[in-house]
Tab-separated table of N, CA, C and O in Angstrom:
chain	number	residue	atom	x	y	z
A	1344	MET	N	94.197	99.172	71.490
A	1344	MET	CA	95.145	100.151	71.884
A	1344	MET	C	96.579	99.670	71.596
A	1344	MET	O	96.860	98.575	71.952
A	1345	THR	N	97.338	100.444	71.005
A	1345	THR	CA	98.675	100.081	70.667
A	1345	THR	C	99.569	100.159	71.850
A	1345	THR	O	99.167	100.877	72.861
A	1346	ASN	N	100.751	99.650	71.814
A	1346	ASN	CA	101.666	99.675	72.997
A	1346	ASN	C	102.063	101.156	73.194
A	1346	ASN	O	102.070	101.525	74.426
A	1347	SER	N	102.330	101.934	72.219
A	1347	SER	CA	102.738	103.290	72.373
A	1347	SER	C	101.580	104.092	72.956
A	1347	SER	O	101.797	105.039	73.817
A	1348	ASP	N	100.342	103.806	72.598
A	1348	ASP	CA	99.288	104.490	73.169
A	1348	ASP	C	99.065	104.143	74.638
A	1348	ASP	O	98.701	105.013	75.497
A	1349	PHE	N	99.306	102.877	74.986
A	1349	PHE	CA	99.199	102.420	76.372
A	1349	PHE	C	100.261	103.194	77.246
A	1349	PHE	O	99.968	103.623	78.359
A	1350	ILE	N	101.482	103.241	76.683
A	1350	ILE	CA	102.554	103.958	77.385
A	1350	ILE	C	102.279	105.470	77.590
A	1350	ILE	O	102.411	105.951	78.646
A	1351	GLU	N	101.753	106.008	76.505
A	1351	GLU	CA	101.311	107.425	76.635
A	1351	GLU	C	100.237	107.701	77.578
A	1351	GLU	O	100.229	108.634	78.344
A	1352	GLN	N	99.212	106.773	77.577
A	1352	GLN	CA	98.073	106.822	78.587
A	1352	GLN	C	98.634	106.747	80.076
A	1352	GLN	O	98.236	107.445	80.895
A	1353	THR	N	99.641	105.815	80.178
A	1353	THR	CA	100.154	105.660	81.528
A	1353	THR	C	100.900	106.874	81.984
A	1353	THR	O	100.746	107.362	83.069
A	1354	ARG	N	101.660	107.474	81.043
A	1354	ARG	CA	102.363	108.744	81.338
A	1354	ARG	C	101.409	109.824	81.836
A	1354	ARG	O	101.623	110.528	82.799
A	1355	LEU	N	100.315	109.963	81.064
A	1355	LEU	CA	99.338	111.027	81.410
A	1355	LEU	C	98.687	110.672	82.726
A	1355	LEU	O	98.555	111.666	83.628
A	1356	LEU	N	98.361	109.498	83.041
A	1356	LEU	CA	97.715	109.132	84.327
A	1356	LEU	C	98.671	109.285	85.423
A	1356	LEU	O	98.257	109.704	86.549
A	1357	VAL	N	99.934	108.986	85.252
A	1357	VAL	CA	100.898	109.129	86.219
A	1357	VAL	C	101.050	110.616	86.625
A	1357	VAL	O	101.114	111.039	87.797
A	1358	ALA	N	101.148	111.506	85.564
A	1358	ALA	CA	101.201	112.917	85.799
A	1358	ALA	C	100.019	113.402	86.529
A	1358	ALA	O	100.206	114.220	87.459
A	1359	ARG	N	98.915	112.999	86.201
A	1359	ARG	CA	97.637	113.419	86.969
A	1359	ARG	C	97.555	113.008	88.389
A	1359	ARG	O	97.170	113.609	89.231
A	1360	THR	N	98.160	111.610	88.539
A	1360	THR	CA	98.186	111.083	89.854
A	1360	THR	C	99.081	111.891	90.786
A	1360	THR	O	98.832	112.203	91.976
A	1361	GLN	N	100.258	112.452	90.207
A	1361	GLN	CA	101.152	113.242	90.888
A	1361	GLN	C	100.474	114.436	91.486
A	1361	GLN	O	100.845	114.953	92.542
A	1362	GLN	N	99.425	114.911	90.687
A	1362	GLN	CA	98.769	116.159	91.146
A	1362	GLN	C	97.604	115.829	92.099
A	1362	GLN	O	96.883	116.760	92.497
A	1363	GLY	N	97.429	114.577	92.399
A	1363	GLY	CA	96.462	114.143	93.337
A	1363	GLY	C	95.103	113.777	92.848
A	1363	GLY	O	94.103	113.676	93.530
A	1364	ASP	N	95.080	113.452	91.526
A	1364	ASP	CA	93.862	113.072	90.868
A	1364	ASP	C	93.505	111.685	91.240
A	1364	ASP	O	94.172	110.680	90.741
A	1365	HIS	N	92.448	111.421	92.037
A	1365	HIS	CA	92.195	110.079	92.545
A	1365	HIS	C	91.625	109.186	91.364
A	1365	HIS	O	91.915	107.947	91.339
A	1366	LYS	N	90.911	109.744	90.399
A	1366	LYS	CA	90.409	108.978	89.327
A	1366	LYS	C	91.544	108.439	88.471
A	1366	LYS	O	91.463	107.271	87.971
A	1367	SER	N	92.490	109.259	88.225
A	1367	SER	CA	93.720	108.754	87.358
A	1367	SER	C	94.459	107.711	88.105
A	1367	SER	O	94.837	106.667	87.479
A	1368	PHE	N	94.530	107.738	89.444
A	1368	PHE	CA	95.170	106.743	90.216
A	1368	PHE	C	94.388	105.453	90.106
A	1368	PHE	O	94.930	104.362	89.873
A	1369	ALA	N	93.076	105.612	90.217
A	1369	ALA	CA	92.232	104.369	90.081
A	1369	ALA	C	92.359	103.716	88.719
A	1369	ALA	O	92.334	102.532	88.536
A	1370	GLN	N	92.473	104.568	87.662
A	1370	GLN	CA	92.626	104.092	86.279
A	1370	GLN	C	93.981	103.396	86.193
A	1370	GLN	O	94.088	102.337	85.503
A	1371	LEU	N	95.111	103.901	86.795
A	1371	LEU	CA	96.335	103.223	86.780
A	1371	LEU	C	96.159	101.776	87.455
A	1371	LEU	O	96.639	100.868	86.945
A	1372	TYR	N	95.467	101.785	88.638
A	1372	TYR	CA	95.282	100.572	89.293
A	1372	TYR	C	94.566	99.536	88.323
A	1372	TYR	O	95.011	98.386	88.205
A	1373	ASP	N	93.505	99.948	87.744
A	1373	ASP	CA	92.726	99.122	86.846
A	1373	ASP	C	93.581	98.625	85.722
A	1373	ASP	O	93.376	97.513	85.250
A	1374	MET	N	94.387	99.429	85.169
A	1374	MET	CA	95.195	99.079	83.956
A	1374	MET	C	96.213	98.035	84.299
A	1374	MET	O	96.654	97.152	83.557
A	1375	TYR	N	96.701	98.002	85.540
A	1375	TYR	CA	97.882	97.136	85.879
A	1375	TYR	C	97.570	96.060	86.909
A	1375	TYR	O	98.466	95.109	86.979
A	1376	VAL	N	96.512	96.046	87.641
A	1376	VAL	CA	96.302	95.055	88.649
A	1376	VAL	C	96.331	93.678	88.145
A	1376	VAL	O	96.892	92.747	88.870
A	1377	ASN	N	95.650	93.334	87.037
A	1377	ASN	CA	95.725	91.955	86.539
A	1377	ASN	C	97.030	91.513	86.066
A	1377	ASN	O	97.390	90.330	86.291
A	1378	GLN	N	97.819	92.408	85.491
A	1378	GLN	CA	99.146	92.083	85.040
A	1378	GLN	C	100.035	91.802	86.227
A	1378	GLN	O	100.768	90.690	86.231
A	1379	LEU	N	99.831	92.614	87.263
A	1379	LEU	CA	100.688	92.384	88.546
A	1379	LEU	C	100.216	91.086	89.183
A	1379	LEU	O	101.094	90.272	89.729
A	1380	PHE	N	98.956	90.755	89.213
A	1380	PHE	CA	98.417	89.565	89.851
A	1380	PHE	C	99.049	88.312	89.142
A	1380	PHE	O	99.656	87.379	89.832
A	1381	ASN	N	99.027	88.370	87.796
A	1381	ASN	CA	99.535	87.149	87.029
A	1381	ASN	C	101.033	87.060	87.207
A	1381	ASN	O	101.534	85.941	87.428
A	1382	PHE	N	101.731	88.158	87.341
A	1382	PHE	CA	103.192	88.128	87.583
A	1382	PHE	C	103.359	87.653	88.972
A	1382	PHE	O	104.310	86.782	89.190
A	1383	GLY	N	102.670	88.093	89.945
A	1383	GLY	CA	102.816	87.736	91.294
A	1383	GLY	C	102.526	86.234	91.647
A	1383	GLY	O	103.145	85.671	92.558
A	1384	LEU	N	101.803	85.646	90.835
A	1384	LEU	CA	101.499	84.211	91.018
A	1384	LEU	C	102.819	83.359	90.767
A	1384	LEU	O	102.873	82.177	91.186
A	1385	ARG	N	103.766	83.999	90.117
A	1385	ARG	CA	105.079	83.339	89.952
A	1385	ARG	C	105.927	83.473	91.161
A	1385	ARG	O	106.880	82.614	91.380
A	1386	LEU	N	105.575	84.388	92.071
A	1386	LEU	CA	106.330	84.626	93.293
A	1386	LEU	C	105.711	83.917	94.466
A	1386	LEU	O	106.502	83.456	95.321
A	1387	THR	N	104.423	83.728	94.478
A	1387	THR	CA	103.779	83.061	95.559
A	1387	THR	C	102.436	82.550	95.034
A	1387	THR	O	101.839	83.047	94.168
A	1388	THR	N	101.946	81.346	95.624
A	1388	THR	CA	100.665	80.830	95.286
A	1388	THR	C	99.610	81.189	96.301
A	1388	THR	O	98.473	80.930	96.090
A	1389	ASP	N	100.110	81.961	97.337
A	1389	ASP	CA	99.114	82.470	98.293
A	1389	ASP	C	98.387	83.716	97.710
A	1389	ASP	O	98.933	84.816	97.901
A	1390	ARG	N	97.211	83.534	97.229
A	1390	ARG	CA	96.511	84.580	96.617
A	1390	ARG	C	96.157	85.737	97.455
A	1390	ARG	O	96.184	86.965	97.096
A	1391	GLU	N	95.844	85.437	98.756
A	1391	GLU	CA	95.552	86.588	99.651
A	1391	GLU	C	96.803	87.379	99.985
A	1391	GLU	O	96.697	88.585	100.004
A	1392	LEU	N	97.886	86.716	100.150
A	1392	LEU	CA	99.181	87.427	100.445
A	1392	LEU	C	99.458	88.269	99.147
A	1392	LEU	O	99.873	89.479	99.344
A	1393	LEU	N	99.263	87.786	98.043
A	1393	LEU	CA	99.583	88.514	96.774
A	1393	LEU	C	98.690	89.700	96.637
A	1393	LEU	O	99.144	90.803	96.297
A	1394	LYS	N	97.367	89.606	96.988
A	1394	LYS	CA	96.504	90.766	96.981
A	1394	LYS	C	96.984	91.817	97.952
A	1394	LYS	O	96.943	93.027	97.644
A	1395	ASP	N	97.407	91.385	99.092
A	1395	ASP	CA	97.996	92.317	100.075
A	1395	ASP	C	99.191	92.983	99.553
A	1395	ASP	O	99.374	94.268	99.764
A	1396	CYS	N	100.086	92.304	98.904
A	1396	CYS	CA	101.219	92.918	98.367
A	1396	CYS	C	100.974	93.885	97.316
A	1396	CYS	O	101.496	94.948	97.239
A	1397	ILE	N	99.974	93.619	96.399
A	1397	ILE	CA	99.641	94.485	95.316
A	1397	ILE	C	98.968	95.799	95.989
A	1397	ILE	O	99.281	96.867	95.574
A	1398	HIS	N	98.152	95.598	96.950
A	1398	HIS	CA	97.640	96.727	97.736
A	1398	HIS	C	98.709	97.615	98.271
A	1398	HIS	O	98.701	98.793	98.100
A	1399	ASP	N	99.743	96.941	98.883
A	1399	ASP	CA	100.758	97.670	99.510
A	1399	ASP	C	101.554	98.523	98.464
A	1399	ASP	O	101.964	99.662	98.702
A	1400	VAL	N	101.788	97.943	97.288
A	1400	VAL	CA	102.515	98.638	96.257
A	1400	VAL	C	101.706	99.865	95.806
A	1400	VAL	O	102.330	100.955	95.680
A	1401	PHE	N	100.419	99.777	95.612
A	1401	PHE	CA	99.735	100.932	95.222
A	1401	PHE	C	99.553	101.924	96.265
A	1401	PHE	O	99.556	103.184	95.996
A	1402	VAL	N	99.442	101.525	97.506
A	1402	VAL	CA	99.407	102.430	98.605
A	1402	VAL	C	100.817	103.260	98.721
A	1402	VAL	O	100.727	104.554	98.786
A	1403	LYS	N	101.815	102.586	98.528
A	1403	LYS	CA	103.164	103.262	98.506
A	1403	LYS	C	103.278	104.209	97.383
A	1403	LYS	O	103.815	105.323	97.506
A	1404	ILE	N	102.746	103.784	96.183
A	1404	ILE	CA	102.814	104.696	95.069
A	1404	ILE	C	102.016	105.949	95.355
A	1404	ILE	O	102.445	107.002	95.060
A	1405	TYR	N	100.903	105.811	95.889
A	1405	TYR	CA	99.976	106.993	96.116
A	1405	TYR	C	100.663	107.869	97.219
A	1405	TYR	O	100.680	109.101	97.040
A	1406	VAL	N	101.177	107.301	98.265
A	1406	VAL	CA	101.805	108.086	99.290
A	1406	VAL	C	102.982	108.902	98.744
A	1406	VAL	O	103.177	110.010	99.071
A	1407	LYS	N	103.764	108.245	97.820
A	1407	LYS	CA	104.978	108.934	97.329
A	1407	LYS	C	104.661	109.385	95.853
A	1407	LYS	O	105.607	109.609	95.128
A	1408	ARG	N	103.460	109.704	95.537
A	1408	ARG	CA	103.070	110.108	94.197
A	1408	ARG	C	103.861	111.342	93.660
A	1408	ARG	O	104.117	111.471	92.501
A	1409	GLU	N	104.280	112.193	94.533
A	1409	GLU	CA	105.050	113.421	94.136
A	1409	GLU	C	106.407	113.047	93.640
A	1409	GLU	O	107.014	113.826	93.005
A	1410	GLU	N	106.886	111.908	93.970
A	1410	GLU	CA	108.171	111.422	93.510
A	1410	GLU	C	108.142	110.662	92.246
A	1410	GLU	O	109.172	110.219	91.674
A	1411	LEU	N	106.976	110.459	91.644
A	1411	LEU	CA	106.817	109.626	90.443
A	1411	LEU	C	107.560	110.233	89.215
A	1411	LEU	O	107.758	109.493	88.370
A	1412	SER	N	107.830	111.525	89.227
A	1412	SER	CA	108.545	112.081	88.177
A	1412	SER	C	109.867	111.524	87.969
A	1412	SER	O	110.491	111.590	86.905
A	1413	GLU	N	110.510	110.871	89.035
A	1413	GLU	CA	111.736	110.251	89.003
A	1413	GLU	C	111.697	108.857	88.334
A	1413	GLU	O	112.743	108.276	87.963
A	1414	VAL	N	110.564	108.354	88.183
A	1414	VAL	CA	110.313	107.023	87.600
A	1414	VAL	C	110.328	107.119	86.094
A	1414	VAL	O	109.449	107.750	85.513
A	1415	VAL	N	111.298	106.422	85.453
A	1415	VAL	CA	111.382	106.397	84.031
A	1415	VAL	C	110.398	105.441	83.359
A	1415	VAL	O	109.750	105.876	82.390
A	1416	ASN	N	110.288	104.216	83.879
A	1416	ASN	CA	109.412	103.274	83.410
A	1416	ASN	C	108.489	102.794	84.414
A	1416	ASN	O	108.827	101.981	85.246
A	1417	PHE	N	107.237	103.290	84.386
A	1417	PHE	CA	106.285	103.030	85.424
A	1417	PHE	C	105.952	101.520	85.499
A	1417	PHE	O	105.826	100.992	86.657
A	1418	ARG	N	105.749	100.954	84.449
A	1418	ARG	CA	105.366	99.518	84.419
A	1418	ARG	C	106.455	98.594	85.122
A	1418	ARG	O	106.253	97.882	85.943
A	1419	SER	N	107.772	98.939	84.734
A	1419	SER	CA	108.882	98.231	85.394
A	1419	SER	C	108.918	98.568	86.911
A	1419	SER	O	109.178	97.651	87.729
A	1420	TYR	N	108.699	99.702	87.202
A	1420	TYR	CA	108.717	100.199	88.615
A	1420	TYR	C	107.707	99.392	89.349
A	1420	TYR	O	107.867	98.952	90.475
A	1421	LEU	N	106.487	99.174	88.898
A	1421	LEU	CA	105.456	98.404	89.517
A	1421	LEU	C	105.816	97.001	89.736
A	1421	LEU	O	105.658	96.487	90.843
A	1422	PHE	N	106.409	96.337	88.694
A	1422	PHE	CA	106.773	94.991	88.850
A	1422	PHE	C	107.913	94.754	89.858
A	1422	PHE	O	107.883	93.756	90.561
A	1423	ILE	N	108.897	95.679	89.774
A	1423	ILE	CA	110.018	95.521	90.683
A	1423	ILE	C	109.518	95.771	92.098
A	1423	ILE	O	109.925	95.073	93.055
A	1424	SER	N	108.605	96.739	92.299
A	1424	SER	CA	108.069	97.023	93.624
A	1424	SER	C	107.242	95.801	94.142
A	1424	SER	O	107.442	95.496	95.281
A	1425	LEU	N	106.462	95.155	93.275
A	1425	LEU	CA	105.728	94.013	93.748
A	1425	LEU	C	106.662	92.871	94.084
A	1425	LEU	O	106.509	92.169	95.144
A	1426	LYS	N	107.742	92.741	93.338
A	1426	LYS	CA	108.689	91.593	93.692
A	1426	LYS	C	109.298	91.918	95.034
A	1426	LYS	O	109.412	91.036	95.902
A	1427	THR	N	109.753	93.215	95.328
A	1427	THR	CA	110.356	93.532	96.593
A	1427	THR	C	109.422	93.431	97.717
A	1427	THR	O	109.720	92.729	98.690
A	1428	VAL	N	108.227	93.824	97.616
A	1428	VAL	CA	107.166	93.762	98.667
A	1428	VAL	C	106.772	92.337	98.884
A	1428	VAL	O	106.736	91.879	100.010
A	1429	SER	N	106.672	91.492	97.882
A	1429	SER	CA	106.346	90.119	98.003
A	1429	SER	C	107.444	89.258	98.787
A	1429	SER	O	107.115	88.618	99.693
A	1430	TYR	N	108.693	89.598	98.420
A	1430	TYR	CA	109.760	88.894	99.150
A	1430	TYR	C	109.854	89.345	100.638
A	1430	TYR	O	110.090	88.559	101.484
A	1431	THR	N	109.580	90.589	100.842
A	1431	THR	CA	109.587	91.131	102.251
A	1431	THR	C	108.461	90.388	103.084
A	1431	THR	O	108.652	89.918	104.149
A	1432	HIS	N	107.286	90.285	102.426
A	1432	HIS	CA	106.189	89.577	103.138
A	1432	HIS	C	106.494	88.182	103.361
A	1432	HIS	O	106.139	87.561	104.417
A	1433	LEU	N	107.005	87.504	102.316
A	1433	LEU	CA	107.324	86.054	102.422
A	1433	LEU	C	108.327	85.798	103.518
A	1433	LEU	O	108.295	84.853	104.211
A	1434	ARG	N	109.382	86.704	103.590
A	1434	ARG	CA	110.436	86.475	104.656
A	1434	ARG	C	109.844	86.694	105.973
A	1434	ARG	O	110.090	85.916	106.969
A	1435	ALA	N	108.948	87.681	106.134
A	1435	ALA	CA	108.263	87.921	107.370
A	1435	ALA	C	107.358	86.717	107.833
A	1435	ALA	O	107.347	86.344	109.010
A	1436	HIS	N	106.721	86.130	106.750
A	1436	HIS	CA	105.814	85.008	107.118
A	1436	HIS	C	106.727	83.782	107.506
A	1436	HIS	O	106.286	83.046	108.382
A	1437	GLU	N	107.858	83.588	106.864
A	1437	GLU	CA	108.688	82.518	107.203
A	1437	GLU	C	109.283	82.582	108.587
A	1437	GLU	O	109.328	81.552	109.329
A	1438	THR	N	109.704	83.792	109.034
A	1438	THR	CA	110.208	83.940	110.331
A	1438	THR	C	109.168	83.874	111.459
A	1438	THR	O	109.537	83.534	112.604
A	1439	SER	N	107.960	84.150	111.139
A	1439	SER	CA	106.923	84.122	112.112
A	1439	SER	C	106.330	82.723	112.273
A	1439	SER	O	105.550	82.382	113.135
A	1440	ALA	N	106.580	81.819	111.279
A	1440	ALA	CA	106.061	80.521	111.275
A	1440	ALA	C	106.869	79.545	112.167
A	1440	ALA	O	107.897	79.719	112.577
């Protein structure tokens, strides 16, 4: 699959997810979860925390799926969201320790 095919498939799945299509949402998850996990390992070595952060990102995306039309670059949005959620979790973990 070429990069442009991947981008087009992402756009289609995002549009379907906005309409509440659970299968399309699951496909988006499958397409990006490994990329997010590999990126997240640069933010934390705590794999369980990272899994929780990735889960939180996708839950927030699904909850706010109707607002996805405002997202220009879904991939960038995912990575920035993971970075933000991870830092929030890490700060909370530091203050509770």
